[in-house]
Tab-separated table of N, CA, C and O in Angstrom:
chain	number	residue	atom	x	y	z
A	28	SER	N	-31.213	33.085	5.239
A	28	SER	CA	-30.770	33.168	3.863
A	28	SER	C	-29.699	32.118	3.597
A	28	SER	O	-29.067	31.625	4.506
A	29	GLY	N	-29.443	31.813	2.328
A	29	GLY	CA	-28.500	30.778	1.934
A	29	GLY	C	-27.086	31.293	1.754
A	29	GLY	O	-26.230	30.547	1.330
A	30	PHE	N	-26.819	32.567	2.046
A	30	PHE	CA	-25.479	33.118	1.869
A	30	PHE	C	-24.710	33.057	3.174
A	30	PHE	O	-25.260	33.246	4.246
A	31	ALA	N	-23.407	32.826	3.076
A	31	ALA	CA	-22.549	32.797	4.259
A	31	ALA	C	-22.189	34.216	4.652
A	31	ALA	O	-22.024	35.082	3.798
A	32	PRO	N	-22.104	34.477	5.951
A	32	PRO	CA	-21.682	35.809	6.369
A	32	PRO	C	-20.283	36.112	5.847
A	32	PRO	O	-19.485	35.200	5.633
A	33	PRO	N	-19.946	37.370	5.614
A	33	PRO	CA	-18.651	37.716	5.051
A	33	PRO	C	-17.470	37.324	5.933
A	33	PRO	O	-16.359	37.192	5.453
A	34	THR	N	-17.671	37.136	7.236
A	34	THR	CA	-16.555	36.788	8.114
A	34	THR	C	-16.203	35.307	8.036
A	34	THR	O	-15.125	34.924	8.431
A	35	GLN	N	-17.113	34.464	7.515
A	35	GLN	CA	-16.828	33.043	7.399
A	35	GLN	C	-16.046	32.754	6.124
A	35	GLN	O	-16.312	33.337	5.089
A	36	HIS	N	-15.078	31.837	6.230
A	36	HIS	CA	-14.293	31.440	5.059
A	36	HIS	C	-14.980	30.255	4.399
A	36	HIS	O	-15.236	29.237	5.035
A	37	VAL	N	-15.285	30.387	3.124
A	37	VAL	CA	-15.924	29.321	2.374
A	37	VAL	C	-14.888	28.725	1.429
A	37	VAL	O	-14.203	29.457	0.722
A	38	LEU	N	-14.781	27.389	1.436
A	38	LEU	CA	-13.818	26.723	0.570
A	38	LEU	C	-14.282	26.786	-0.880
A	38	LEU	O	-15.436	26.537	-1.195
A	39	GLU	N	-13.372	27.171	-1.747
A	39	GLU	CA	-13.660	27.178	-3.178
A	39	GLU	C	-13.525	25.753	-3.700
A	39	GLU	O	-13.010	24.872	-3.033
A	40	LYS	N	-13.966	25.514	-4.931
A	40	LYS	CA	-13.873	24.182	-5.517
A	40	LYS	C	-12.424	23.743	-5.681
A	40	LYS	O	-12.103	22.585	-5.578
A	41	SER	N	-11.532	24.683	-5.958
A	41	SER	CA	-10.133	24.330	-6.187
A	41	SER	C	-9.376	24.104	-4.881
A	41	SER	O	-8.319	23.504	-4.879
A	42	GLU	N	-9.923	24.590	-3.770
A	42	GLU	CA	-9.258	24.411	-2.487
A	42	GLU	C	-9.559	23.019	-1.934
A	42	GLU	O	-10.624	22.457	-2.164
A	43	VAL	N	-8.614	22.476	-1.187
A	43	VAL	CA	-8.801	21.187	-0.558
A	43	VAL	C	-8.708	21.401	0.940
A	43	VAL	O	-7.818	22.090	1.424
A	44	GLU	N	-9.613	20.799	1.664
A	44	GLU	CA	-9.602	20.896	3.111
A	44	GLU	C	-8.307	20.289	3.636
A	44	GLU	O	-7.903	19.208	3.194
A	45	PRO	N	-7.608	20.950	4.572
A	45	PRO	CA	-6.306	20.444	5.031
A	45	PRO	C	-6.364	19.016	5.576
A	45	PRO	O	-5.463	18.226	5.330
A	46	SER	N	-7.397	18.667	6.320
A	46	SER	CA	-7.459	17.314	6.865
A	46	SER	C	-7.647	16.292	5.749
A	46	SER	O	-7.124	15.190	5.823
A	47	LYS	N	-8.387	16.662	4.708
A	47	LYS	CA	-8.557	15.762	3.563
A	47	LYS	C	-7.233	15.557	2.851
A	47	LYS	O	-6.902	14.454	2.431
A	48	LEU	N	-6.468	16.628	2.690
A	48	LEU	CA	-5.165	16.545	2.046
A	48	LEU	C	-4.231	15.650	2.847
A	48	LEU	O	-3.524	14.810	2.276
A	49	ASN	N	-4.243	15.791	4.174
A	49	ASN	CA	-3.403	14.940	5.017
A	49	ASN	C	-3.798	13.477	4.893
A	49	ASN	O	-2.941	12.596	4.856
A	50	MET	N	-5.096	13.207	4.822
A	50	MET	CA	-5.563	11.825	4.684
A	50	MET	C	-5.149	11.242	3.335
A	50	MET	O	-4.762	10.083	3.249
A	51	GLU	N	-5.228	12.062	2.267
A	51	GLU	CA	-4.830	11.593	0.948
A	51	GLU	C	-3.329	11.319	0.890
A	51	GLU	O	-2.896	10.333	0.303
A	52	LEU	N	-2.536	12.198	1.510
A	52	LEU	CA	-1.093	11.983	1.556
A	52	LEU	C	-0.747	10.745	2.366
A	52	LEU	O	0.138	9.966	1.986
A	53	LYS	N	-1.443	10.543	3.469
A	53	LYS	CA	-1.198	9.373	4.307
A	53	LYS	C	-1.556	8.095	3.548
A	53	LYS	O	-0.825	7.113	3.591
A	54	HIS	N	-2.667	8.124	2.829
A	54	HIS	CA	-3.083	6.962	2.047
A	54	HIS	C	-2.071	6.672	0.930
A	54	HIS	O	-1.723	5.514	0.680
A	55	ALA	N	-1.581	7.724	0.267
A	55	ALA	CA	-0.588	7.544	-0.793
A	55	ALA	C	0.713	6.983	-0.223
A	55	ALA	O	1.333	6.096	-0.822
A	56	TYR	N	1.119	7.474	0.941
A	56	TYR	CA	2.339	6.988	1.586
A	56	TYR	C	2.193	5.517	1.968
A	56	TYR	O	3.108	4.718	1.755
A	57	GLU	N	1.033	5.144	2.533
A	57	GLU	CA	0.806	3.752	2.919
A	57	GLU	C	0.784	2.838	1.695
A	57	GLU	O	1.286	1.724	1.746
A	58	SER	N	0.210	3.315	0.601
A	58	SER	CA	0.180	2.514	-0.623
A	58	SER	C	1.581	2.298	-1.167
A	58	SER	O	1.931	1.196	-1.594
A	59	LEU	N	2.381	3.355	-1.171
A	59	LEU	CA	3.756	3.250	-1.650
A	59	LEU	C	4.570	2.326	-0.749
A	59	LEU	O	5.346	1.493	-1.235
A	60	LEU	N	4.374	2.458	0.551
A	60	LEU	CA	5.093	1.616	1.498
A	60	LEU	C	4.697	0.150	1.344
A	60	LEU	O	5.558	-0.739	1.359
A	61	SER	N	3.408	-0.110	1.151
A	61	SER	CA	2.969	-1.497	0.985
A	61	SER	C	3.450	-2.083	-0.340
A	61	SER	O	3.605	-3.294	-0.456
A	62	PHE	N	3.690	-1.231	-1.349
A	62	PHE	CA	4.224	-1.727	-2.615
A	62	PHE	C	5.655	-2.223	-2.447
A	62	PHE	O	6.033	-3.255	-2.999
A	63	PHE	N	6.462	-1.503	-1.679
A	63	PHE	CA	7.864	-1.868	-1.505
A	63	PHE	C	8.107	-2.760	-0.290
A	63	PHE	O	9.235	-3.171	-0.046
A	64	ARG	N	7.076	-3.050	0.481
A	64	ARG	CA	7.185	-3.980	1.605
A	64	ARG	C	6.024	-4.970	1.577
A	64	ARG	O	5.165	-4.958	2.457
A	65	PRO	N	5.986	-5.842	0.569
A	65	PRO	CA	4.874	-6.787	0.498
A	65	PRO	C	4.968	-7.830	1.610
A	65	PRO	O	6.057	-8.215	2.035
A	66	VAL	N	3.809	-8.250	2.086
A	66	VAL	CA	3.747	-9.266	3.135
A	66	VAL	C	2.803	-10.378	2.701
A	66	VAL	O	1.964	-10.195	1.824
A	67	THR	N	2.966	-11.517	3.336
A	67	THR	CA	2.116	-12.667	3.048
A	67	THR	C	1.822	-13.419	4.342
A	67	THR	O	2.562	-13.297	5.324
A	68	CYS	N	0.756	-14.189	4.325
A	68	CYS	CA	0.419	-15.019	5.476
A	68	CYS	C	0.971	-16.432	5.335
A	68	CYS	O	0.879	-17.222	6.263
A	69	ARG	N	1.544	-16.736	4.149
A	69	ARG	CA	2.123	-18.066	3.933
A	69	ARG	C	3.455	-18.176	4.661
A	69	ARG	O	4.351	-17.374	4.469
A	70	ARG	N	3.565	-19.176	5.476
A	70	ARG	CA	4.765	-19.366	6.291
A	70	ARG	C	5.694	-20.380	5.646
A	70	ARG	O	5.260	-21.398	5.131
A	71	LYS	N	6.981	-20.064	5.691
A	71	LYS	CA	7.991	-21.029	5.269
A	71	LYS	C	8.443	-21.798	6.511
A	71	LYS	O	8.177	-21.404	7.637
A	72	ASP	N	9.165	-22.871	6.308
A	72	ASP	CA	9.517	-23.767	7.410
A	72	ASP	C	10.305	-23.093	8.528
A	72	ASP	O	10.084	-23.361	9.694
A	73	GLU	N	11.229	-22.229	8.180
A	73	GLU	CA	12.121	-21.651	9.196
A	73	GLU	C	11.547	-20.425	9.903
A	73	GLU	O	12.123	-19.928	10.857
A	74	GLN	N	10.400	-19.923	9.479
A	74	GLN	CA	9.844	-18.716	10.069
A	74	GLN	C	9.019	-19.042	11.317
A	74	GLN	O	8.305	-20.043	11.360
A	75	THR	N	9.135	-18.186	12.325
A	75	THR	CA	8.373	-18.376	13.554
A	75	THR	C	7.240	-17.369	13.611
A	75	THR	O	7.351	-16.256	13.092
A	76	PHE	N	6.161	-17.758	14.270
A	76	PHE	CA	5.004	-16.885	14.408
A	76	PHE	C	5.277	-15.805	15.445
A	76	PHE	O	5.848	-16.069	16.494
A	77	ILE	N	4.860	-14.588	15.131
A	77	ILE	CA	4.944	-13.462	16.055
A	77	ILE	C	3.508	-13.022	16.328
A	77	ILE	O	2.757	-12.781	15.377
A	78	PRO	N	3.101	-12.927	17.588
A	78	PRO	CA	1.723	-12.536	17.876
A	78	PRO	C	1.411	-11.158	17.303
A	78	PRO	O	2.271	-10.290	17.221
A	79	CYS	N	0.168	-10.985	16.884
A	79	CYS	CA	-0.267	-9.704	16.323
A	79	CYS	C	-0.209	-8.636	17.412
A	79	CYS	O	-0.491	-8.910	18.586
A	80	HIS	N	0.128	-7.425	17.037
A	80	HIS	CA	0.317	-6.335	17.988
A	80	HIS	C	-0.983	-5.861	18.630
A	80	HIS	O	-0.957	-5.138	19.607
A	81	VAL	N	-2.138	-6.250	18.118
A	81	VAL	CA	-3.411	-5.788	18.672
A	81	VAL	C	-3.905	-6.693	19.783
A	81	VAL	O	-4.863	-6.356	20.469
A	82	GLY	N	-3.294	-7.835	19.988
A	82	GLY	CA	-3.684	-8.708	21.083
A	82	GLY	C	-4.026	-10.099	20.610
A	82	GLY	O	-4.036	-10.398	19.422
A	83	GLU	N	-4.301	-10.953	21.591
A	83	GLU	CA	-4.641	-12.337	21.291
A	83	GLU	C	-6.142	-12.546	21.455
A	83	GLU	O	-6.851	-11.713	21.996
A	84	GLY	N	-6.617	-13.660	20.988
A	84	GLY	CA	-8.020	-14.003	21.137
A	84	GLY	C	-8.941	-13.286	20.164
A	84	GLY	O	-10.131	-13.159	20.418
A	85	LEU	N	-8.406	-12.799	19.061
A	85	LEU	CA	-9.234	-12.125	18.065
A	85	LEU	C	-9.839	-13.149	17.123
A	85	LEU	O	-9.220	-14.155	16.810
A	86	ASN	N	-11.046	-12.856	16.650
A	86	ASN	CA	-11.619	-13.745	15.645
A	86	ASN	C	-11.026	-13.392	14.284
A	86	ASN	O	-10.264	-12.440	14.141
A	87	THR	N	-11.388	-14.154	13.259
A	87	THR	CA	-10.796	-13.993	11.930
A	87	THR	C	-11.032	-12.601	11.359
A	87	THR	O	-10.124	-11.985	10.801
A	88	THR	N	-12.235	-12.079	11.513
A	88	THR	CA	-12.561	-10.762	10.961
A	88	THR	C	-11.746	-9.664	11.621
A	88	THR	O	-11.184	-8.810	10.945
A	89	GLU	N	-11.666	-9.674	12.942
A	89	GLU	CA	-10.886	-8.661	13.667
A	89	GLU	C	-9.411	-8.762	13.309
A	89	GLU	O	-8.724	-7.757	13.185
A	90	CYS	N	-8.951	-9.981	13.132
A	90	CYS	CA	-7.552	-10.204	12.783
A	90	CYS	C	-7.244	-9.598	11.415
A	90	CYS	O	-6.237	-8.896	11.250
A	91	LEU	N	-8.086	-9.831	10.435
A	91	LEU	CA	-7.872	-9.295	9.094
A	91	LEU	C	-8.029	-7.781	9.054
A	91	LEU	O	-7.326	-7.099	8.313
A	92	GLU	N	-8.934	-7.216	9.837
A	92	GLU	CA	-9.119	-5.760	9.883
A	92	GLU	C	-7.880	-5.064	10.414
A	92	GLU	O	-7.598	-3.923	10.065
A	93	ASN	N	-7.127	-5.738	11.266
A	93	ASN	CA	-5.903	-5.170	11.840
A	93	ASN	C	-4.662	-5.547	11.047
A	93	ASN	O	-3.543	-5.439	11.541
A	94	LYS	N	-4.857	-6.012	9.803
A	94	LYS	CA	-3.781	-6.383	8.889
A	94	LYS	C	-2.877	-7.458	9.475
A	94	LYS	O	-1.653	-7.408	9.365
A	95	CYS	N	-3.499	-8.439	10.104
A	95	CYS	CA	-2.790	-9.592	10.636
A	95	CYS	C	-3.334	-10.848	9.966
A	95	CYS	O	-4.307	-10.796	9.233
A	96	CYS	N	-2.701	-11.972	10.235
A	96	CYS	CA	-3.077	-13.234	9.600
A	96	CYS	C	-3.793	-14.134	10.599
A	96	CYS	O	-3.252	-14.410	11.673
A	97	PRO	N	-4.972	-14.621	10.247
A	97	PRO	CA	-5.644	-15.582	11.131
A	97	PRO	C	-5.034	-16.961	10.962
A	97	PRO	O	-4.602	-17.344	9.881
A	98	SER	N	-4.983	-17.718	12.051
A	98	SER	CA	-4.398	-19.049	12.018
A	98	SER	C	-5.477	-20.076	11.712
A	98	SER	O	-6.602	-19.981	12.192
A	99	LYS	N	-5.124	-21.084	10.913
A	99	LYS	CA	-6.064	-22.147	10.570
A	99	LYS	C	-5.935	-23.326	11.528
A	99	LYS	O	-6.783	-24.187	11.568
A	100	SER	N	-4.861	-23.342	12.299
A	100	SER	CA	-4.608	-24.446	13.218
A	100	SER	C	-4.953	-24.022	14.642
A	100	SER	O	-4.724	-22.884	15.041
A	101	ILE	N	-5.464	-24.946	15.399
A	101	ILE	CA	-5.843	-24.648	16.783
A	101	ILE	C	-4.604	-24.571	17.674
A	101	ILE	O	-4.565	-23.820	18.637
A	102	HIS	N	-3.552	-25.301	17.332
A	102	HIS	CA	-2.359	-25.386	18.184
A	102	HIS	C	-1.462	-24.166	18.064
A	102	HIS	O	-0.579	-23.965	18.881
A	103	GLU	N	-1.655	-23.348	17.037
A	103	GLU	CA	-0.801	-22.183	16.826
A	103	GLU	C	-1.500	-20.928	17.342
A	103	GLU	O	-2.602	-20.986	17.855
A	104	LEU	N	-0.846	-19.799	17.187
A	104	LEU	CA	-1.445	-18.522	17.590
A	104	LEU	C	-2.725	-18.273	16.805
A	104	LEU	O	-2.833	-18.637	15.644
A	105	GLN	N	-3.676	-17.616	17.416
A	105	GLN	CA	-4.931	-17.289	16.748
A	105	GLN	C	-4.729	-16.230	15.680
A	105	GLN	O	-5.348	-16.271	14.635
A	106	CYS	N	-3.878	-15.258	15.970
A	106	CYS	CA	-3.680	-14.125	15.071
A	106	CYS	C	-2.197	-13.740	15.115
A	106	CYS	O	-1.658	-13.471	16.178
A	107	TYR	N	-1.538	-13.747	13.967
A	107	TYR	CA	-0.102	-13.495	13.956
A	107	TYR	C	0.263	-12.476	12.885
A	107	TYR	O	-0.506	-12.203	11.969
A	108	MET	N	1.456	-11.916	13.028
A	108	MET	CA	1.952	-10.903	12.109
A	108	MET	C	2.294	-11.561	10.766
A	108	MET	O	2.804	-12.671	10.734
A	109	PRO	N	2.012	-10.860	9.657
A	109	PRO	CA	2.382	-11.413	8.354
A	109	PRO	C	3.895	-11.419	8.158
A	109	PRO	O	4.628	-10.691	8.825
A	110	PHE	N	4.352	-12.239	7.219
A	110	PHE	CA	5.776	-12.383	6.934
A	110	PHE	C	6.153	-11.551	5.712
A	110	PHE	O	5.325	-11.314	4.834
A	111	LYS	N	7.421	-11.131	5.645
A	111	LYS	CA	7.910	-10.421	4.463
A	111	LYS	C	7.900	-11.361	3.273
A	111	LYS	O	8.288	-12.519	3.390
A	112	ASP	N	7.473	-10.850	2.138
A	112	ASP	CA	7.411	-11.661	0.917
A	112	ASP	C	8.479	-11.160	-0.052
A	112	ASP	O	8.237	-10.281	-0.872
A	113	ASN	N	9.669	-11.733	0.055
A	113	ASN	CA	10.789	-11.293	-0.789
A	113	ASN	C	10.594	-11.653	-2.254
A	113	ASN	O	11.033	-10.924	-3.138
A	114	LEU	N	9.919	-12.743	-2.530
A	114	LEU	CA	9.664	-13.139	-3.906
A	114	LEU	C	8.744	-12.129	-4.604
A	114	LEU	O	8.994	-11.718	-5.733
A	115	GLN	N	7.710	-11.697	-3.901
A	115	GLN	CA	6.798	-10.694	-4.456
A	115	GLN	C	7.518	-9.363	-4.652
A	115	GLN	O	7.294	-8.664	-5.648
A	116	LEU	N	8.376	-8.983	-3.721
A	116	LEU	CA	9.150	-7.747	-3.853
A	116	LEU	C	10.061	-7.809	-5.070
A	116	LEU	O	10.140	-6.851	-5.848
A	117	THR	N	10.721	-8.939	-5.275
A	117	THR	CA	11.583	-9.110	-6.441
A	117	THR	C	10.793	-8.979	-7.731
A	117	THR	O	11.224	-8.304	-8.672
A	118	PHE	N	9.631	-9.607	-7.782
A	118	PHE	CA	8.785	-9.533	-8.974
A	118	PHE	C	8.332	-8.097	-9.237
A	118	PHE	O	8.381	-7.620	-10.378
A	119	ARG	N	7.914	-7.393	-8.198
A	119	ARG	CA	7.456	-6.005	-8.369
A	119	ARG	C	8.580	-5.099	-8.860
A	119	ARG	O	8.378	-4.255	-9.731
A	120	LEU	N	9.770	-5.266	-8.286
A	120	LEU	CA	10.901	-4.443	-8.717
A	120	LEU	C	11.304	-4.765	-10.145
A	120	LEU	O	11.654	-3.856	-10.917
A	121	LEU	N	11.247	-6.035	-10.524
A	121	LEU	CA	11.568	-6.436	-11.884
A	121	LEU	C	10.605	-5.806	-12.883
A	121	LEU	O	11.018	-5.271	-13.914
A	122	VAL	N	9.316	-5.832	-12.583
A	122	VAL	CA	8.314	-5.228	-13.462
A	122	VAL	C	8.505	-3.714	-13.531
A	122	VAL	O	8.403	-3.109	-14.609
A	123	LEU	N	8.811	-3.095	-12.396
A	123	LEU	CA	9.025	-1.645	-12.361
A	123	LEU	C	10.233	-1.244	-13.202
A	123	LEU	O	10.166	-0.300	-14.007
A	124	VAL	N	11.340	-1.964	-13.075
A	124	VAL	CA	12.549	-1.667	-13.835
A	124	VAL	C	12.330	-1.943	-15.319
A	124	VAL	O	12.738	-1.153	-16.187
A	125	ALA	N	11.658	-3.061	-15.644
A	125	ALA	CA	11.383	-3.379	-17.048
A	125	ALA	C	10.481	-2.308	-17.676
A	125	ALA	O	10.701	-1.901	-18.828
A	126	GLY	N	9.499	-1.834	-16.931
A	126	GLY	CA	8.638	-0.759	-17.430
A	126	GLY	C	9.414	0.520	-17.661
A	126	GLY	O	9.196	1.228	-18.654
A	127	GLY	N	10.341	0.822	-16.763
A	127	GLY	CA	11.174	2.011	-16.927
A	127	GLY	C	12.057	1.923	-18.160
A	127	GLY	O	12.191	2.892	-18.923
A	128	PHE	N	12.662	0.754	-18.367
A	128	PHE	CA	13.493	0.571	-19.567
A	128	PHE	C	12.650	0.629	-20.841
A	128	PHE	O	13.095	1.150	-21.859
A	129	PHE	N	11.440	0.100	-20.793
A	129	PHE	CA	10.554	0.155	-21.952
A	129	PHE	C	10.205	1.605	-22.296
A	129	PHE	O	10.243	2.004	-23.465
A	130	ILE	N	9.907	2.401	-21.280
A	130	ILE	CA	9.592	3.820	-21.514
A	130	ILE	C	10.818	4.553	-22.056
A	130	ILE	O	10.709	5.351	-22.991
A	131	LEU	N	11.976	4.290	-21.475
A	131	LEU	CA	13.205	4.929	-21.963
A	131	LEU	C	13.534	4.489	-23.387
A	131	LEU	O	14.060	5.270	-24.181
A	132	GLY	N	13.218	3.244	-23.722
A	132	GLY	CA	13.460	2.754	-25.081
A	132	GLY	C	12.528	3.383	-26.096
A	132	GLY	O	12.897	3.623	-27.247
A	133	CYS	N	11.292	3.662	-25.694
A	133	CYS	CA	10.315	4.277	-26.610
A	133	CYS	C	10.483	5.788	-26.715
A	133	CYS	O	9.994	6.394	-27.674
A	134	LEU	N	11.150	6.388	-25.765
A	134	LEU	CA	11.290	7.848	-25.735
A	134	LEU	C	11.960	8.416	-26.990
A	134	LEU	O	11.456	9.394	-27.558
A	135	PRO	N	13.060	7.850	-27.480
A	135	PRO	CA	13.667	8.400	-28.702
A	135	PRO	C	12.735	8.336	-29.914
A	135	PRO	O	12.683	9.274	-30.717
A	136	PHE	N	11.991	7.232	-30.055
A	136	PHE	CA	11.049	7.117	-31.176
A	136	PHE	C	9.933	8.157	-31.080
A	136	PHE	O	9.542	8.750	-32.080
A	137	CYS	N	9.456	8.388	-29.876
A	137	CYS	CA	8.389	9.395	-29.675
A	137	CYS	C	8.932	10.799	-29.978
A	137	CYS	O	8.233	11.618	-30.606
A	138	CYS	N	10.143	11.079	-29.543
A	138	CYS	CA	10.741	12.391	-29.811
A	138	CYS	C	10.950	12.595	-31.312
A	138	CYS	O	10.675	13.679	-31.847
A	139	CYS	N	11.441	11.585	-32.011
A	139	CYS	CA	11.660	11.688	-33.456
A	139	CYS	C	10.324	11.897	-34.193
A	139	CYS	O	10.245	12.717	-35.103
A	140	ALA	N	9.311	11.156	-33.799
A	140	ALA	CA	8.011	11.315	-34.445
A	140	ALA	C	7.431	12.711	-34.184
A	140	ALA	O	6.814	13.310	-35.050
A	141	PHE	N	7.632	13.217	-32.966
A	141	PHE	CA	7.135	14.545	-32.616
A	141	PHE	C	7.881	15.635	-33.389
A	141	PHE	O	7.285	16.600	-33.873
A	142	LEU	N	9.218	15.476	-33.513
A	142	LEU	CA	10.009	16.489	-34.192
A	142	LEU	C	9.815	16.493	-35.715
A	142	LEU	O	9.999	17.499	-36.372
A	143	GLN	N	9.436	15.363	-36.293
A	143	GLN	CA	9.188	15.294	-37.735
A	143	GLN	C	7.907	16.009	-38.126
A	143	GLN	O	7.758	16.422	-39.258
A	144	ARG	N	6.987	16.159	-37.208
A	144	ARG	CA	5.739	16.867	-37.509
A	144	ARG	C	6.003	18.307	-37.453
A	144	ARG	O	5.956	19.249	-37.804
């Protein structure tokens, strides 16, 4: 028969499987962390290459799958750790703060329009 025995617990539509919830929280945390810690593969003159933590001798695809940067030069490391991108972080924070001020600036007008109705 298509019915579950009464001793088995069946997930309702509103329930979320615990492992799925943990994966969603982990994904949200990683997204938030990557927003506030942007990285780039573009190197500035004073920065030194750090080998990728997964090992050496990786091809380009394996390097990118492990969130590392593939090298275009034969004389340098094949796969290296990305660098912090402070310019991108500054831009993201500026947009975030400007958006917050814009919302705070529109809030009084929205409240007045709502209260007049």
